[in-house]
Short mmCIF file of C-alpha atoms and ligand atoms in Angstrom, two decimals:
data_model
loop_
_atom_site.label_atom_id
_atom_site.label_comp_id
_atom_site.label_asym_id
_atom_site.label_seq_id
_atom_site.Cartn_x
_atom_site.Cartn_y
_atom_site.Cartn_z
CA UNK Y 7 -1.38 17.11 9.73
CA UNK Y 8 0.65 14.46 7.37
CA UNK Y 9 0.55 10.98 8.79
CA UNK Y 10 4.13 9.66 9.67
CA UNK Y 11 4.25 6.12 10.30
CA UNK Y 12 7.73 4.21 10.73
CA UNK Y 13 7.19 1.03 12.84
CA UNK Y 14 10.49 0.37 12.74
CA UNK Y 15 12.50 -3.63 12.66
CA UNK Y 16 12.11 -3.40 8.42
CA UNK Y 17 15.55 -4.22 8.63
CA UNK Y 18 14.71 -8.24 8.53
CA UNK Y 19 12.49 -8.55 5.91
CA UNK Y 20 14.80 -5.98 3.73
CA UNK Y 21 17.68 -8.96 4.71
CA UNK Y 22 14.50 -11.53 3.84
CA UNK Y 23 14.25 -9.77 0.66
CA UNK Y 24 17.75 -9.34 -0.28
CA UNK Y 25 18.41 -12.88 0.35
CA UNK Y 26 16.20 -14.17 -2.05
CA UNK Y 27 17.43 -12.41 -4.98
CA UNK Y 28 20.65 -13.35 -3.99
CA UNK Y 29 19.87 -17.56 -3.67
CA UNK Y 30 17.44 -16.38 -7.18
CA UNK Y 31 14.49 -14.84 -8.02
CA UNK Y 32 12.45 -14.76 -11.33
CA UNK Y 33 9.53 -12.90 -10.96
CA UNK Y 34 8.33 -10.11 -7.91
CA UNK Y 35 4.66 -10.78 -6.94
CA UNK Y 36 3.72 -7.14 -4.99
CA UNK Y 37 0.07 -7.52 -3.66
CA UNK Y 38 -1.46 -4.20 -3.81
CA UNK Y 39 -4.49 -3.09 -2.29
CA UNK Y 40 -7.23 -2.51 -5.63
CA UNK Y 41 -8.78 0.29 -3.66
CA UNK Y 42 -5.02 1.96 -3.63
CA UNK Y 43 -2.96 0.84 -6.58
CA UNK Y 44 -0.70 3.87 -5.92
CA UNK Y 45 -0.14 4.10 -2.10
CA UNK Y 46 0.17 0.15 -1.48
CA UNK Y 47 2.68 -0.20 -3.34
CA UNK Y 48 6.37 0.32 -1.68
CA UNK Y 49 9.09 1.52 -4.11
CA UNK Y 50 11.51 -0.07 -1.57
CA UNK Y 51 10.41 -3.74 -2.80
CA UNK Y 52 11.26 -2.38 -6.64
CA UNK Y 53 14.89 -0.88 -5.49
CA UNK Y 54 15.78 -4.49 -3.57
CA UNK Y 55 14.43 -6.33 -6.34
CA UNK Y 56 15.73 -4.06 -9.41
CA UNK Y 57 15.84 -6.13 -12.64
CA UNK Y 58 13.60 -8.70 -11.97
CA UNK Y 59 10.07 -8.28 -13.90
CA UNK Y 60 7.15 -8.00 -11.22
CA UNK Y 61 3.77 -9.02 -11.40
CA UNK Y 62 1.15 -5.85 -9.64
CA UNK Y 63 -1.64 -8.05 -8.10
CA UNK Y 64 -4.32 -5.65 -7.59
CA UNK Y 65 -6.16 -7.91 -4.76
CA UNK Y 66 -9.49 -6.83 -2.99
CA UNK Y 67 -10.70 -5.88 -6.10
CA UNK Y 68 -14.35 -6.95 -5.37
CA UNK Y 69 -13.97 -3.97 -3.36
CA UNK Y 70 -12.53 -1.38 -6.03
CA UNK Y 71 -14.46 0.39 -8.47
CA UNK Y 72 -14.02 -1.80 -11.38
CA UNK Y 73 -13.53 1.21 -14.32
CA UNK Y 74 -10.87 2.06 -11.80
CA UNK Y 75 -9.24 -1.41 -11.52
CA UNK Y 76 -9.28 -1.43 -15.54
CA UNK Y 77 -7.63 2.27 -15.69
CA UNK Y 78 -4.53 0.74 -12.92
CA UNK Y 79 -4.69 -2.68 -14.75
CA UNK Y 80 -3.62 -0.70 -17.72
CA UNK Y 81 -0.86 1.60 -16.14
CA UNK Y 82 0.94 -1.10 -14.19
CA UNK Y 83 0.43 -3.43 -17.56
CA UNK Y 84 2.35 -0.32 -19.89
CA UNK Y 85 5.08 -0.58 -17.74
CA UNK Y 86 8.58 -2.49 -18.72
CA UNK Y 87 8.83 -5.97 -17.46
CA UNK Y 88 5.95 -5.52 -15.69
CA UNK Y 89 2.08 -7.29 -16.06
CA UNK Y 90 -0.96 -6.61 -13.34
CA UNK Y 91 -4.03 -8.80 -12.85
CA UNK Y 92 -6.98 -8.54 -10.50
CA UNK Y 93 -7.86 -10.89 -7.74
CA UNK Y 94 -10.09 -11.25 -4.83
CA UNK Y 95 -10.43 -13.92 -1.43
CA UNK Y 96 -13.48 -14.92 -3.70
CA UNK Y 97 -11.52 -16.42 -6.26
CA UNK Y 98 -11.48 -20.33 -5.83
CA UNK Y 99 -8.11 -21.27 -7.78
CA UNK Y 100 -5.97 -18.10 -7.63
CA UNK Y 101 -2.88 -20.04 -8.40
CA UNK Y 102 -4.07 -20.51 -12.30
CA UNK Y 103 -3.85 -16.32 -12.84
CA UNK Y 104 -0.38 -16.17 -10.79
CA UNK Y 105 1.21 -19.31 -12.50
CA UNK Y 106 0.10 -17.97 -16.22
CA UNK Y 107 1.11 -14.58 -15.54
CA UNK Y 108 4.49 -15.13 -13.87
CA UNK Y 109 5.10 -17.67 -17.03
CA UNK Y 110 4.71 -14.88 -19.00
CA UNK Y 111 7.21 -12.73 -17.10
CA UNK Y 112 9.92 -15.17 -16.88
CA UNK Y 113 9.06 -17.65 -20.25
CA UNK Y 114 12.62 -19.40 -19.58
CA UNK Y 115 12.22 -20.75 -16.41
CA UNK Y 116 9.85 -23.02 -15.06
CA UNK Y 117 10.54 -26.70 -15.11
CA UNK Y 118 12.68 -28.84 -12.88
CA UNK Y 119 16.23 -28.20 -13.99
CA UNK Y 120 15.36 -24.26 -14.06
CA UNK Y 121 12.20 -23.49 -11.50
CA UNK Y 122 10.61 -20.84 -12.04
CA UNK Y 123 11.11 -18.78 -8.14
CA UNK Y 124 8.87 -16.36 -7.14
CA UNK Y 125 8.59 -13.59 -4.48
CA UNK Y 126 5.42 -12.55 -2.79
CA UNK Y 127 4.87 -9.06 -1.39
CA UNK Y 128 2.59 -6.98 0.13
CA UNK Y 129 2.02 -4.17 3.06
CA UNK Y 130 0.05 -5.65 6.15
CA UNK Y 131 -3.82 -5.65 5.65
CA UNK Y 132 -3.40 -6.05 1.79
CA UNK Y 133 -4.61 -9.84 2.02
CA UNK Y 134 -1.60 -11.79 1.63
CA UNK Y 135 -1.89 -14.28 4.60
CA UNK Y 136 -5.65 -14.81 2.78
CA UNK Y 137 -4.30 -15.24 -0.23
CA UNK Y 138 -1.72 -18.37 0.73
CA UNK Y 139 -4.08 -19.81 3.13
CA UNK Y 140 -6.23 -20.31 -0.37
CA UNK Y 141 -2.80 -21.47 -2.01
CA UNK Y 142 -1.59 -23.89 0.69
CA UNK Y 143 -4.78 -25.02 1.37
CA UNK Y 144 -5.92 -26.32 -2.09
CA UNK Y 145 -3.18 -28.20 -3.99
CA UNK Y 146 0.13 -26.23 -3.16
CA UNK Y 147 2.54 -28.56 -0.73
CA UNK Y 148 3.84 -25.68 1.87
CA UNK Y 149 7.69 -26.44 3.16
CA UNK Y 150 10.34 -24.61 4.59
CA UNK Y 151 8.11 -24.04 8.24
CA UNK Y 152 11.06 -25.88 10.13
CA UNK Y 153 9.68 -25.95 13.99
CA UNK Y 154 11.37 -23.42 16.11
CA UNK Y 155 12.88 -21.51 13.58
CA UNK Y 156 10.35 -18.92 12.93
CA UNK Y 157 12.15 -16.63 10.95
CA UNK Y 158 12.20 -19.03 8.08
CA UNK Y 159 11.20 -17.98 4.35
CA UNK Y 160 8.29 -20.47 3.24
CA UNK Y 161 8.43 -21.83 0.24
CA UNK Y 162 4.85 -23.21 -1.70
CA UNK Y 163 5.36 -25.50 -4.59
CA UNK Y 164 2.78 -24.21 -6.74
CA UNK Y 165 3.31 -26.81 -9.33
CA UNK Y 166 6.23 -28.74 -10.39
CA UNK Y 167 9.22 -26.42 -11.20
CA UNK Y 168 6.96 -23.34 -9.52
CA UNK Y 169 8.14 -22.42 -6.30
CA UNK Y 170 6.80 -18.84 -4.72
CA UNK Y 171 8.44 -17.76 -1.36
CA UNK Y 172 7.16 -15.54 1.21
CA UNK Y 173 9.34 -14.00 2.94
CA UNK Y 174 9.07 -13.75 7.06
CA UNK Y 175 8.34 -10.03 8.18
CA UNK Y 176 6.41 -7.14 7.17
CA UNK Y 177 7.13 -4.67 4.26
CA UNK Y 178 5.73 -1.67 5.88
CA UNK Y 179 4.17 1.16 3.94
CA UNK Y 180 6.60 4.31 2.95
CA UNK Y 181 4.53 7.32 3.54
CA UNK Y 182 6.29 9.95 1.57
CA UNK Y 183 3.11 11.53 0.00
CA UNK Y 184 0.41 12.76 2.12
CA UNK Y 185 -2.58 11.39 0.10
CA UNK Y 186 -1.27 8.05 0.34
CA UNK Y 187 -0.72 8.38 4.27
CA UNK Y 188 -4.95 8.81 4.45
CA UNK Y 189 -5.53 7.02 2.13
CA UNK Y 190 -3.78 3.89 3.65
CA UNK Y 191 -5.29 4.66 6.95
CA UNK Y 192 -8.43 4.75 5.71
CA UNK Y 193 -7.78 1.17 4.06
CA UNK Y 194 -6.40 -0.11 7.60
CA UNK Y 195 -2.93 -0.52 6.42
CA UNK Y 196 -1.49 1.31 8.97
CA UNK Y 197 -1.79 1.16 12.69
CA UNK Y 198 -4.97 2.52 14.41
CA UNK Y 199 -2.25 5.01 17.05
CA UNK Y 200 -0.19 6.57 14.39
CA UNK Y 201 -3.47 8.53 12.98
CA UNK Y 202 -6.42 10.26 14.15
CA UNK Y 203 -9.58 8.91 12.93
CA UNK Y 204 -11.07 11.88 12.09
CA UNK Y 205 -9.03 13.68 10.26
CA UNK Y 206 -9.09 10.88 7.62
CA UNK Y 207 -12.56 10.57 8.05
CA UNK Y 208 -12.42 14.00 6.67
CA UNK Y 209 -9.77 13.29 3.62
CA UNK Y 210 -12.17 10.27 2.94
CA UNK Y 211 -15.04 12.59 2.83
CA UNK Y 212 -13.18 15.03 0.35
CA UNK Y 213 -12.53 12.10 -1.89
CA UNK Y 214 -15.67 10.40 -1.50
CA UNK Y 215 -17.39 13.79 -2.18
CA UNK Y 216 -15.36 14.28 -5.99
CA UNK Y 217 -16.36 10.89 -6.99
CA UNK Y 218 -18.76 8.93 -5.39
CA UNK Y 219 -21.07 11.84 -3.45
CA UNK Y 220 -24.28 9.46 -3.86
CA UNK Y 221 -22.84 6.67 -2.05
CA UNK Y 222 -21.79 8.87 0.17
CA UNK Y 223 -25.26 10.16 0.60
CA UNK Y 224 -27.39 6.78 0.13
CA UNK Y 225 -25.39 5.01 3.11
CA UNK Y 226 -26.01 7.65 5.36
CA UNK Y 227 -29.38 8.84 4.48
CA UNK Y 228 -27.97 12.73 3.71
CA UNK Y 229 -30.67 14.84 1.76
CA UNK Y 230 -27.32 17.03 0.79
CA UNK Y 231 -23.35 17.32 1.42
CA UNK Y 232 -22.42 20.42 2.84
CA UNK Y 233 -19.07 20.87 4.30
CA UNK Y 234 -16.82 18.09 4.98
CA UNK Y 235 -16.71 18.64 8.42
CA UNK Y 236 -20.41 19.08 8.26
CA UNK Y 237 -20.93 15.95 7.04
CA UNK Y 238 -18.78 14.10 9.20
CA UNK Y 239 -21.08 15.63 12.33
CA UNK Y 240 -23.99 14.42 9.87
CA UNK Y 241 -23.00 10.67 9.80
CA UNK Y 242 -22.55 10.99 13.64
CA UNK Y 243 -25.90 12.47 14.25
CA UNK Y 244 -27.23 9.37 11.91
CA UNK Y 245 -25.00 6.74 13.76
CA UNK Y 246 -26.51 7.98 17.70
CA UNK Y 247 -22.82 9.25 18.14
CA UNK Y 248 -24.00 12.32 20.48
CA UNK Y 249 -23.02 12.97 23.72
CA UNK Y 250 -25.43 14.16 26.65
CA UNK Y 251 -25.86 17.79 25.40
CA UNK Y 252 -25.92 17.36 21.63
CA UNK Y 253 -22.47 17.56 20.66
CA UNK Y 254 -21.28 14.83 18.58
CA UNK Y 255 -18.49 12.67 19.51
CA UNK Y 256 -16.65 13.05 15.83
CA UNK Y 257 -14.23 9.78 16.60
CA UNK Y 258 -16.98 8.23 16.52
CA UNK Y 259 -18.62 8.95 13.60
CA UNK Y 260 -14.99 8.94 11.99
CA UNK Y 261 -14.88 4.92 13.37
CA UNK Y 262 -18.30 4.67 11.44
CA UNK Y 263 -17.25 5.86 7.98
CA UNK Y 264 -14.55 4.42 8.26
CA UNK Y 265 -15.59 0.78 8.89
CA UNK Y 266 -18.24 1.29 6.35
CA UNK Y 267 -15.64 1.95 3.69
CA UNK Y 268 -13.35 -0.72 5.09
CA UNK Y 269 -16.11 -3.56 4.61
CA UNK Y 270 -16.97 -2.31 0.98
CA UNK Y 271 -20.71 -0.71 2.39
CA UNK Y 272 -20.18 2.59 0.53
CA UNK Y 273 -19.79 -0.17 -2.94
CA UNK Y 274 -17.17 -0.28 -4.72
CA UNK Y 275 -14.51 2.56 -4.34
CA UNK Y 276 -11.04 3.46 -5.59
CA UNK Y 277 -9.61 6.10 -3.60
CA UNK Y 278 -7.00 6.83 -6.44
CA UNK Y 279 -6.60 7.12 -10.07
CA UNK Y 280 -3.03 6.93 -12.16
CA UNK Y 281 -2.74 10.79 -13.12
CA UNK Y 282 -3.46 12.26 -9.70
CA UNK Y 283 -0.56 9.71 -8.25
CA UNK Y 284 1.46 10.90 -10.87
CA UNK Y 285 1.08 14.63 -10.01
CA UNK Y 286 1.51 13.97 -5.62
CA UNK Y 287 4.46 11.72 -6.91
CA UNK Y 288 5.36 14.69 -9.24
CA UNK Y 289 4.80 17.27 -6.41
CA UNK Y 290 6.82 15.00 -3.46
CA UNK Y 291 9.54 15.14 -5.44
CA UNK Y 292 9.59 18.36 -6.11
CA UNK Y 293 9.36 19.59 -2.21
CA UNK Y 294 12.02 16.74 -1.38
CA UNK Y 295 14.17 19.17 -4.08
CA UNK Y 296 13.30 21.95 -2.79
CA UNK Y 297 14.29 20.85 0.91
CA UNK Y 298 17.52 19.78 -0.40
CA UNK Y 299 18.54 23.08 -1.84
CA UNK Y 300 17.41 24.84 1.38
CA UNK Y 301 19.69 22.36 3.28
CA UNK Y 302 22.43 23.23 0.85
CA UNK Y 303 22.06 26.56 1.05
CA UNK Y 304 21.47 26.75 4.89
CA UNK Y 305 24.75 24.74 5.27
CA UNK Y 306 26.86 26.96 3.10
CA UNK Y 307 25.31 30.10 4.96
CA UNK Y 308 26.59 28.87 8.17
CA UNK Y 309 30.21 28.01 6.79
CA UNK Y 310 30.26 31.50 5.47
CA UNK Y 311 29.46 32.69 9.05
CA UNK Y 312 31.69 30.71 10.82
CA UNK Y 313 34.66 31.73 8.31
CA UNK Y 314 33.68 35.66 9.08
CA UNK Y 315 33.85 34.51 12.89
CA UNK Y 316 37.46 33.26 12.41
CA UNK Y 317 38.47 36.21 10.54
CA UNK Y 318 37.37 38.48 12.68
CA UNK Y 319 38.87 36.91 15.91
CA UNK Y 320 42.07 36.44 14.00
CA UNK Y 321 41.59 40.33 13.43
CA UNK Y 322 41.51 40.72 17.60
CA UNK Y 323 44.62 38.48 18.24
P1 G4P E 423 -2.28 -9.54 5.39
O1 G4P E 423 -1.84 -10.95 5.60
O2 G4P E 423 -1.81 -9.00 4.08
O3 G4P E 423 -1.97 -8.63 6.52
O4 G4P E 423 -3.88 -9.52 5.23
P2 G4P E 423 -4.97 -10.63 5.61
O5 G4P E 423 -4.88 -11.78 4.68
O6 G4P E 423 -4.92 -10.89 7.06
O7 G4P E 423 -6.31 -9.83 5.24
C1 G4P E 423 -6.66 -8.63 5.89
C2 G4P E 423 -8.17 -8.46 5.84
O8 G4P E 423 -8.59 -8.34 4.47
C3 G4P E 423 -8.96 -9.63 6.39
O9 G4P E 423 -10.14 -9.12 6.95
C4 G4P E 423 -9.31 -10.43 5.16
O10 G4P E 423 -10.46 -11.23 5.34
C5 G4P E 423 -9.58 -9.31 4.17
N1 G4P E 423 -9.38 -9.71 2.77
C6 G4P E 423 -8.32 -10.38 2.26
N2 G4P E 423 -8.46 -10.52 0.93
C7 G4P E 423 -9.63 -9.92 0.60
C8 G4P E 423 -10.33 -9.73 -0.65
O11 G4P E 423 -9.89 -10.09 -1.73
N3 G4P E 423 -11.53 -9.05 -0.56
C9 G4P E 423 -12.03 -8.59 0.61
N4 G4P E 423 -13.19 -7.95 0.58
N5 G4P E 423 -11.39 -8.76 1.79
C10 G4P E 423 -10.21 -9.42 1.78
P3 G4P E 423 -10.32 -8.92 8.51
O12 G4P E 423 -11.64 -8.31 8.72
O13 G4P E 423 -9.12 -8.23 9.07
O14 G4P E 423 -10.27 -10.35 9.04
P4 G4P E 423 -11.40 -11.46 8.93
O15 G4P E 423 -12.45 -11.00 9.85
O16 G4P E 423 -11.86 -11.53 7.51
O17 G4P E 423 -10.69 -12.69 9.39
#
């Protein structure tokens, strides 16, 4: 079953949003999770934000597969007004790659008369708060945090005539593509109720099975992969998660995977690659199209019914 996830109050942070680009905005950081370049990034962020060039931070990339990273690096980086870069917690000054690259986007702006104003976005989990802790805590002065008002953009002056702004709020996924609902759950983007474990244990399994089967195998000491469901009980019979009887407790083993794949002990994994998010793009749109015309047509089949009712109790009277 397709995950559906809407958590609902997006409404401030779209306001948050919206009222930056109206005081100015230069540049659009959007964090993006390295193992997900496709799915953690919201297209609602580009439609608020339309017109300004953004800068595709592909963070948590010590956990990506790095041929991967390259392949997105080069995707996002072929796109209009647009540049990526890599990043991890690991790196000590991540404000040197941000600053260049956002220069680069915006190669106007940037002193005192014309600061250079940034955005900073990302869906929860994607490292963010991590990311300005390192920011704020090293040589950017953090303002804006008036007490009592906790709804209150933050503004870090990077450097002089450098300002990024986080806005307060969440931007919540938008899961309009199955593959990017598991795969987001599987990253811990989205809320442990809204999904059951095991079924994306199972999706992760399909995925880990195409690409990375030896990982898959090493880290759970499996002398083969049979089904997916087969390996799933597999992992559980590894990880002691039977039951009094035999059977094996498959949330369990679901938890298992998934925390190993959360905390990078599979190795390095992309879930992802550009041309299969192209084609579930391609092939969302195309249902969404398809669901459209069926509305259309359901609509005008009931009109035409209710006109034949008319006419034929105008035919009685
Ligand atoms: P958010 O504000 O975007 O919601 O994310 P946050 O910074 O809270 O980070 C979410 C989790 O991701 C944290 O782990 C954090 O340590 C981890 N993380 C952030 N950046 C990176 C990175 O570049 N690489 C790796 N490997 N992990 C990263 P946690 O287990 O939820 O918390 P904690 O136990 O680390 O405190």
């Amino acid at each position: 079953m397709p995950i559906h996830w809407f958590p609902g109050h997006m409404n401030s942070t779209r306001q948050a949003i919206k009222d930056r680009v109206k005081a100015g905005l230069d540049v659009v950081i959007e964090l993006l999770d390295a193992r997900l370049p496709g799915s953690s990034s919201n297209p609602l962020l580009a439609s608020l934000t339309t017109g300004r060039p953004s800068l595709k931070v592909l963070n948590k990339q010590d956990l990506a597969d790095p041929a991967q990273t390259e392949a997105w690096l080069a995707y996002y980086n072929a796109q209009p007004h647009t540049r990526a870069i890599p990043l991890d917690a690991g790196e000590k000054t991540p404000a040197r790659a941000l600053v260049k690259a956002c220069r680069e986007l915006a190669p106007g702006r940037g002193d005192m008369h014309k600061p250079l104003r940034v955005l900073i976005c990302g869906i929860p989990n994607v490292g963010k708060s991590t990311l300005i802790n390192t920011l704020v805590g090293k040589k950017a002065a953090k303002t804006g945090d008036e007490p009592g008002i906790t709804k209150v953009e933050q503004k870090i002056v990077l450097e002089n005539g450098f300002y990024l702004f986080d806005t307060p709020g969440m931007l919540w996924p938008r899961i309009s593509i199955e593959q990017s609902g598991y795969h987001l759950a599987a990253s811990g983007a989205i809320g442990r109720n809204a999904f059951d474990e095991a079924e994306v244990a199972l999706e992760l399994i399909a995925t880990l099975k195409r690409r990375y089967a030896d990982r898959l195998q090493q880290r759970f000491g499996l002398a083969e992969l049979g089904e997916d469901d087969a390996v799933l009980e597999a992992i559980g019979v590894k990880r002691g998660a039977k039951i009094r009887g035999g059977a094996v407790q498959l949330h369990k083993a679901a938890e298992a995977l998934l925390m190993d794949f959360r905390g990078g002990q599979l190795g390095r994994i992309t879930l992802e690659t550009p041309d299969e998010m192209a084609a579930w793009r391609r092939a969302a749109a195309e249902a969404e199209e398809r669901k459209a015309a069926q509305r259309e047509a359901d609509k005008a089949a009931e009109k035409a019914k209710r006109s034949g009712r008319r006419q034929d109790s105008g035919g009685e009277a």
